[in-house]
Short mmCIF file of C-alpha atoms and ligand atoms in Angstrom, two decimals:
data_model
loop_
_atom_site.label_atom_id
_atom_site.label_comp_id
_atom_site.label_asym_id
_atom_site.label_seq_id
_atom_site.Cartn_x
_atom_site.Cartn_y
_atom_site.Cartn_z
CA UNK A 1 -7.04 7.65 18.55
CA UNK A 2 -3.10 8.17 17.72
CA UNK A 3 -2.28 10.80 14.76
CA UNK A 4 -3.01 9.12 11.24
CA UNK A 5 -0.89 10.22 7.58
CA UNK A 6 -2.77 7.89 5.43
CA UNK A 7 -0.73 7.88 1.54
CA UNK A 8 -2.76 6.21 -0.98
CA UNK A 9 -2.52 5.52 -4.84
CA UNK A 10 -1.73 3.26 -7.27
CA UNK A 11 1.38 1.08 -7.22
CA UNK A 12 4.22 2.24 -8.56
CA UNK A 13 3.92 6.07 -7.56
CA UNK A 14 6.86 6.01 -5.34
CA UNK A 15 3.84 5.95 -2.14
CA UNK A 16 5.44 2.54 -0.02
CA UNK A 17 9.07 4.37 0.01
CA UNK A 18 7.42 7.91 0.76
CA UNK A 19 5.42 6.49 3.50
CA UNK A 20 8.65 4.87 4.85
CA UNK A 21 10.48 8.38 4.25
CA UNK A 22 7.82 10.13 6.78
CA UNK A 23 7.62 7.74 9.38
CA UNK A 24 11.10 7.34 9.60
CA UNK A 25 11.25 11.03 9.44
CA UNK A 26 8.45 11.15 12.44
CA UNK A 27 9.71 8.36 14.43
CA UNK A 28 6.13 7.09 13.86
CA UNK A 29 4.78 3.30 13.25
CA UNK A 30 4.45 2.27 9.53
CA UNK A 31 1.55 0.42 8.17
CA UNK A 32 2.55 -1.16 4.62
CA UNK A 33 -0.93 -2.48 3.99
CA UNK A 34 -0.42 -4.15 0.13
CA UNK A 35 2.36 -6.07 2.54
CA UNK A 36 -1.45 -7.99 4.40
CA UNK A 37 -2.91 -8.73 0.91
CA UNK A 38 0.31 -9.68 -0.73
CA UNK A 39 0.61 -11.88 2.11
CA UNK A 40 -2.92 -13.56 2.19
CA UNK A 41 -2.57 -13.86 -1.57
CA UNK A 42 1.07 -15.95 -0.96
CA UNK A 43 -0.67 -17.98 1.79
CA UNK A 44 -4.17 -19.06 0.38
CA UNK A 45 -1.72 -19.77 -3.05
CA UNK A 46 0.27 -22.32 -1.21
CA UNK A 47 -2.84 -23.69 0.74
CA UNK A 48 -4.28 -23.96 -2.81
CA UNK A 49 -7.23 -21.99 -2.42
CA UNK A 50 -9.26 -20.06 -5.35
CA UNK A 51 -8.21 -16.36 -4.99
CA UNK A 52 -11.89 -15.66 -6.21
CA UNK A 53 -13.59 -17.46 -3.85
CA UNK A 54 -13.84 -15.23 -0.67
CA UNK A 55 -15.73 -18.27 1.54
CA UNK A 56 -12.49 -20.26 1.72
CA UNK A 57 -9.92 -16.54 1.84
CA UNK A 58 -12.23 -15.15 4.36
CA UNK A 59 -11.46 -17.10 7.26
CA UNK A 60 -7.41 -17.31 6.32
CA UNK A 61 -7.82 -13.57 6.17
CA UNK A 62 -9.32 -13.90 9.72
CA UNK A 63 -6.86 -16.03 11.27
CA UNK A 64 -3.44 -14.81 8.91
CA UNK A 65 -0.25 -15.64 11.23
CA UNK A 66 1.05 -12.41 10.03
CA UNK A 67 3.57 -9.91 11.99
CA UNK A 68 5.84 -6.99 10.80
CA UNK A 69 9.38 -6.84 12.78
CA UNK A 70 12.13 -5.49 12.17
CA UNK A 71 10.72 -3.73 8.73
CA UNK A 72 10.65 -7.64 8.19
CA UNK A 73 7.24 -9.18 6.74
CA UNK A 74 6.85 -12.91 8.90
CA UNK A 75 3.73 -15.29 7.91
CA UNK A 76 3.84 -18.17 10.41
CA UNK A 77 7.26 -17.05 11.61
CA UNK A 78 8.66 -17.29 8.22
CA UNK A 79 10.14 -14.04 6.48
CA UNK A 80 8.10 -13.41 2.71
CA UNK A 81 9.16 -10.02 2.56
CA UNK A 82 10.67 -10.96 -1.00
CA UNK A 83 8.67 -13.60 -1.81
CA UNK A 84 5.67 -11.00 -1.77
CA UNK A 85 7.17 -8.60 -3.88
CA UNK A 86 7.08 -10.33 -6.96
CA UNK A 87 4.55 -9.26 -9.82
CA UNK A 88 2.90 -12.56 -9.59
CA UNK A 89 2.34 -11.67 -5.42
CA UNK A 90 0.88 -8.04 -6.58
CA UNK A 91 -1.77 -9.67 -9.11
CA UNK A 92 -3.08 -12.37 -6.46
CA UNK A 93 -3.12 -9.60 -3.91
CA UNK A 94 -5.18 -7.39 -6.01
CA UNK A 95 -7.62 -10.35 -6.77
CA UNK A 96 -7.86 -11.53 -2.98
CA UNK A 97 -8.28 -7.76 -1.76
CA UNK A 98 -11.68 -7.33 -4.34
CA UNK A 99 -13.44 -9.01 -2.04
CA UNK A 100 -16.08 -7.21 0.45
CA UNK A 101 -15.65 -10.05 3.46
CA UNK A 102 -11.80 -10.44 3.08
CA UNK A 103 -11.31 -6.95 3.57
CA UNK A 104 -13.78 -6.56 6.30
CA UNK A 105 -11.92 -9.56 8.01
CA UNK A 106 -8.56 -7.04 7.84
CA UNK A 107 -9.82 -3.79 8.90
CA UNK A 108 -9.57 -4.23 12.84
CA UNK A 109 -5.88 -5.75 12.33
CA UNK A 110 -5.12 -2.57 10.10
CA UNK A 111 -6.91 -0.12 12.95
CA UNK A 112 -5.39 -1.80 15.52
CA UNK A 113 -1.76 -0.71 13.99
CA UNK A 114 -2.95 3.22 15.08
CA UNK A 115 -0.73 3.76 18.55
CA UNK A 116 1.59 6.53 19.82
CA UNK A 117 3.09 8.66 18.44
CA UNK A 118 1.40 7.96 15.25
CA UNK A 119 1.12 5.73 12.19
CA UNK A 120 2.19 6.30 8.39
CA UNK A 121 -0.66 4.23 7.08
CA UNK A 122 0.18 3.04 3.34
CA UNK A 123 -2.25 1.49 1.07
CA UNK A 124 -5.61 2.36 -1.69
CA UNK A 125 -8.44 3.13 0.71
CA UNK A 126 -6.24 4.17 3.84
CA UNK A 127 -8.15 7.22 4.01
CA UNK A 128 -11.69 6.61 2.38
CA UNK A 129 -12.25 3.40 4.49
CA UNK A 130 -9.27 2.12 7.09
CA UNK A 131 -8.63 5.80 8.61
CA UNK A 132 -11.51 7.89 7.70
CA UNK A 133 -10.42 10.42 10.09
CA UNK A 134 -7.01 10.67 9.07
CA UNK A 135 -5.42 14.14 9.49
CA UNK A 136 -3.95 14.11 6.88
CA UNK A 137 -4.58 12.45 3.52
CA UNK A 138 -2.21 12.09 0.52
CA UNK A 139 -3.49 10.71 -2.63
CA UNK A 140 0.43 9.68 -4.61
CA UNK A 141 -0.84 9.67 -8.38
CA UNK A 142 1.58 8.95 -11.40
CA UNK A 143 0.88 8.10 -15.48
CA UNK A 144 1.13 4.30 -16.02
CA UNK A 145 3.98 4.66 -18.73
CA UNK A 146 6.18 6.10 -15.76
CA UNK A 147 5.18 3.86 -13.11
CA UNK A 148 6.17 0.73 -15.27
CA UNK A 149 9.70 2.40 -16.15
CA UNK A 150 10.20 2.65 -12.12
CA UNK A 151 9.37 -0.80 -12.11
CA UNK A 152 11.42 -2.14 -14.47
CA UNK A 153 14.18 0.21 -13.37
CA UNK A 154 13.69 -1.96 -9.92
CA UNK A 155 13.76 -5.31 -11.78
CA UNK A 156 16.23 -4.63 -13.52
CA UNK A 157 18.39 -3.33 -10.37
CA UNK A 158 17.80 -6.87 -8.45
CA UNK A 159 19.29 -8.41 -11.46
CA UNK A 160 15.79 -9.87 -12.67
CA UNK A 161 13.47 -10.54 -15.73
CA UNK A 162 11.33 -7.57 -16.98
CA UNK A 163 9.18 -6.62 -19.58
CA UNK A 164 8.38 -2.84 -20.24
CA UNK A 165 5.20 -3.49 -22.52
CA UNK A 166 4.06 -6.49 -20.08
CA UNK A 167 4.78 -4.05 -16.80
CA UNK A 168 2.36 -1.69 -18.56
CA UNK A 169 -0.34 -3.99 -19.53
CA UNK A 170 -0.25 -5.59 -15.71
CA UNK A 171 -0.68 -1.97 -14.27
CA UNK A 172 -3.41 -1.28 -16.24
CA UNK A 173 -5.34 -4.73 -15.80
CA UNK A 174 -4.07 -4.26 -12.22
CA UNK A 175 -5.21 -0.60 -11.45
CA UNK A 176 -8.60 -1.30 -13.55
CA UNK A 177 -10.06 -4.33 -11.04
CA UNK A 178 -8.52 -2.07 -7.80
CA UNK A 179 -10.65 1.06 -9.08
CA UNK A 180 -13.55 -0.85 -10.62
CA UNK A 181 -14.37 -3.30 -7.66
CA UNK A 182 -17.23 -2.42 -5.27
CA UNK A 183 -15.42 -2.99 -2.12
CA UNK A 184 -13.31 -0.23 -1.21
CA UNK A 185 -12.21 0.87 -4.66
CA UNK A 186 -9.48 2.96 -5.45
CA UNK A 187 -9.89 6.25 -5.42
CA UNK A 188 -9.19 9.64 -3.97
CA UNK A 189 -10.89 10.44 -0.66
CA UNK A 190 -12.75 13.68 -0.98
CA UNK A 191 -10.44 15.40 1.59
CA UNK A 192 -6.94 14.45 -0.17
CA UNK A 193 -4.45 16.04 -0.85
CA UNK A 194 -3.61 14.76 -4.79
CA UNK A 195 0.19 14.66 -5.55
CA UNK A 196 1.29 13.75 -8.85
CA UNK A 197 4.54 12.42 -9.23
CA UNK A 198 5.10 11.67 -12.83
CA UNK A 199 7.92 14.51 -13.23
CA UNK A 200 8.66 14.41 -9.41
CA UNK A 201 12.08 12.76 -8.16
CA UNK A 202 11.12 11.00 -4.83
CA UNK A 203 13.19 14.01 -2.86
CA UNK A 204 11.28 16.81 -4.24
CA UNK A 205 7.65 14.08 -3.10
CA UNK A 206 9.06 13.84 0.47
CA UNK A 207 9.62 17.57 0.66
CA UNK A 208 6.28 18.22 -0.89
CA UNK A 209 4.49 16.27 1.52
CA UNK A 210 6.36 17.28 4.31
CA UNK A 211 4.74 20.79 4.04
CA UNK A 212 1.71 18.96 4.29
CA UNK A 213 2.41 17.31 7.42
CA UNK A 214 4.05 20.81 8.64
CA UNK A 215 0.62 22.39 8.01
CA UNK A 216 -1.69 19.90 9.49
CA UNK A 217 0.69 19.15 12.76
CA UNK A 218 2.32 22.64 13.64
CA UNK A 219 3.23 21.04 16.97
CA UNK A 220 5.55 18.38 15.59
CA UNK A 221 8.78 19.83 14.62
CA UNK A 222 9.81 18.78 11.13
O1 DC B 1 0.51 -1.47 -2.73
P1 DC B 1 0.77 -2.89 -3.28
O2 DC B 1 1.22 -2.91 -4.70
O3 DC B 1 1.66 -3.66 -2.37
O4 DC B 1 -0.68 -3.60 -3.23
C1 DC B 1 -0.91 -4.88 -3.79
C2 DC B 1 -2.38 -5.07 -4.08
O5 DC B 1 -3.10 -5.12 -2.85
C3 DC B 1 -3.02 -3.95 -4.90
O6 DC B 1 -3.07 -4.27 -6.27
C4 DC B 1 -4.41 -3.84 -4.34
C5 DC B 1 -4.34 -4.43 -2.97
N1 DC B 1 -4.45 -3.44 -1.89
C6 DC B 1 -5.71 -3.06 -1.52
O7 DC B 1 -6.68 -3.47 -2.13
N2 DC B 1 -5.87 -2.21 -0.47
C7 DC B 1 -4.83 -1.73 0.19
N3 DC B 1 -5.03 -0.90 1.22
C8 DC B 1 -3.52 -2.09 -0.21
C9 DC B 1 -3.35 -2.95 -1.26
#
């Protein structure tokens, strides 16, 4: 199997634009995995399925006309990479992804994304489930308070609505059902290497992490 960096954590801990940072910085593949559940979420929503009912999400999860190009997210040839970024996308992904049969239906797909030179792999249970032999594992930790300011500092920058108090309440509710629920749950795998960057500017993450990947591929020249 190709090289695996899997970089897991809650959202909002700077881990999607690290994971983009290495790969880039490795010419290796990228796999944004909250990008496939924000996705299924958007397209059992407009089929008007139950997001808690995994019979009817199981076989959409199955069958999901899904393809990344370009850095592009396409569902049926149609590009949601903005329409799944939205809180509203984040909260039905986190309720589709709780379920045990959904997320079996996504783990070849996510597998499958492991070629040459390597993959980035992005995500909560990158390396305790997806890529349990990873060779190297980040877990991307920061406090909620901080993670909601980034957020907001985001909204804000696109020129939308947000809410500091109702960013913080949604990633607690959504960080409680991600580590609470029995399939896959969020959490550290035991080999990890934790990184929290509460007081960390996204430079001094990359470099931090990049020792990591010095340390673990001595071959690659970075
Ligand atoms: O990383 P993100 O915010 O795009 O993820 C959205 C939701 O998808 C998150 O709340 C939980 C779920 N998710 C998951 O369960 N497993 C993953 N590997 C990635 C995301």
């Amino acid at each position: 199997m190709s090289p695996v960096i899997a970089i897991d954590g809650p959202s909002g801990t700077g881990k999607g634009t690290l994971a983009a940072l290495i790969a880039r910085h490795l010419g290796w593949h990228l796999l944004d995995s909250g990008a496939i559940y924000r996705a299924l979420g958007l397209a059992a929503e407009r089929r008007g399925l139950s997001l808690d009912n995994p019979s009817s999400l199981q076989p959409l999860a199955e069958t999901l006309p899904l393809r990344f190009d370009s850095g592009k997210v396409l569902l049926a040839g149609e590009d949601v990479s903005e329409a799944i970024r939205s809180e509203a996308a984040g909260m039905a992904a986190s309720r589709v992804a709780a379920h045990t049969s959904v997320r079996a239906a996504l783990l070849q797909w996510q597998r499958c994304m492991a070629c040459e030179p390597g993959l980035v792999a992005d995500g909560r249970d990158m390396g305790s489930v997806v890529f349990p032999h990873a060779a190297l594992k980040i877990f991307l930790d920061a406090s909620p308070g901080i993670r909601a300011e980034r957020r907001y500092k985001q909204l804000m920058a696109k020129g939308l609505d947000a809410n500091l108090p109702q960013l913080v309440a949604d990633i607690r509710e959504r960080d409680a059902r991600d580590r609470s629920r029995s399939a896959a749950p969020l959490r550290a795998a035991e080999d990890a290497v934790l990184v929290d960057s509460t007081d960390m500017s996204i430079a001094e993450v990359f470099d931090r992490v990049l020792e990591e990947v010095r340390r673990v591929f001595p071959e690659l020249v970075v």
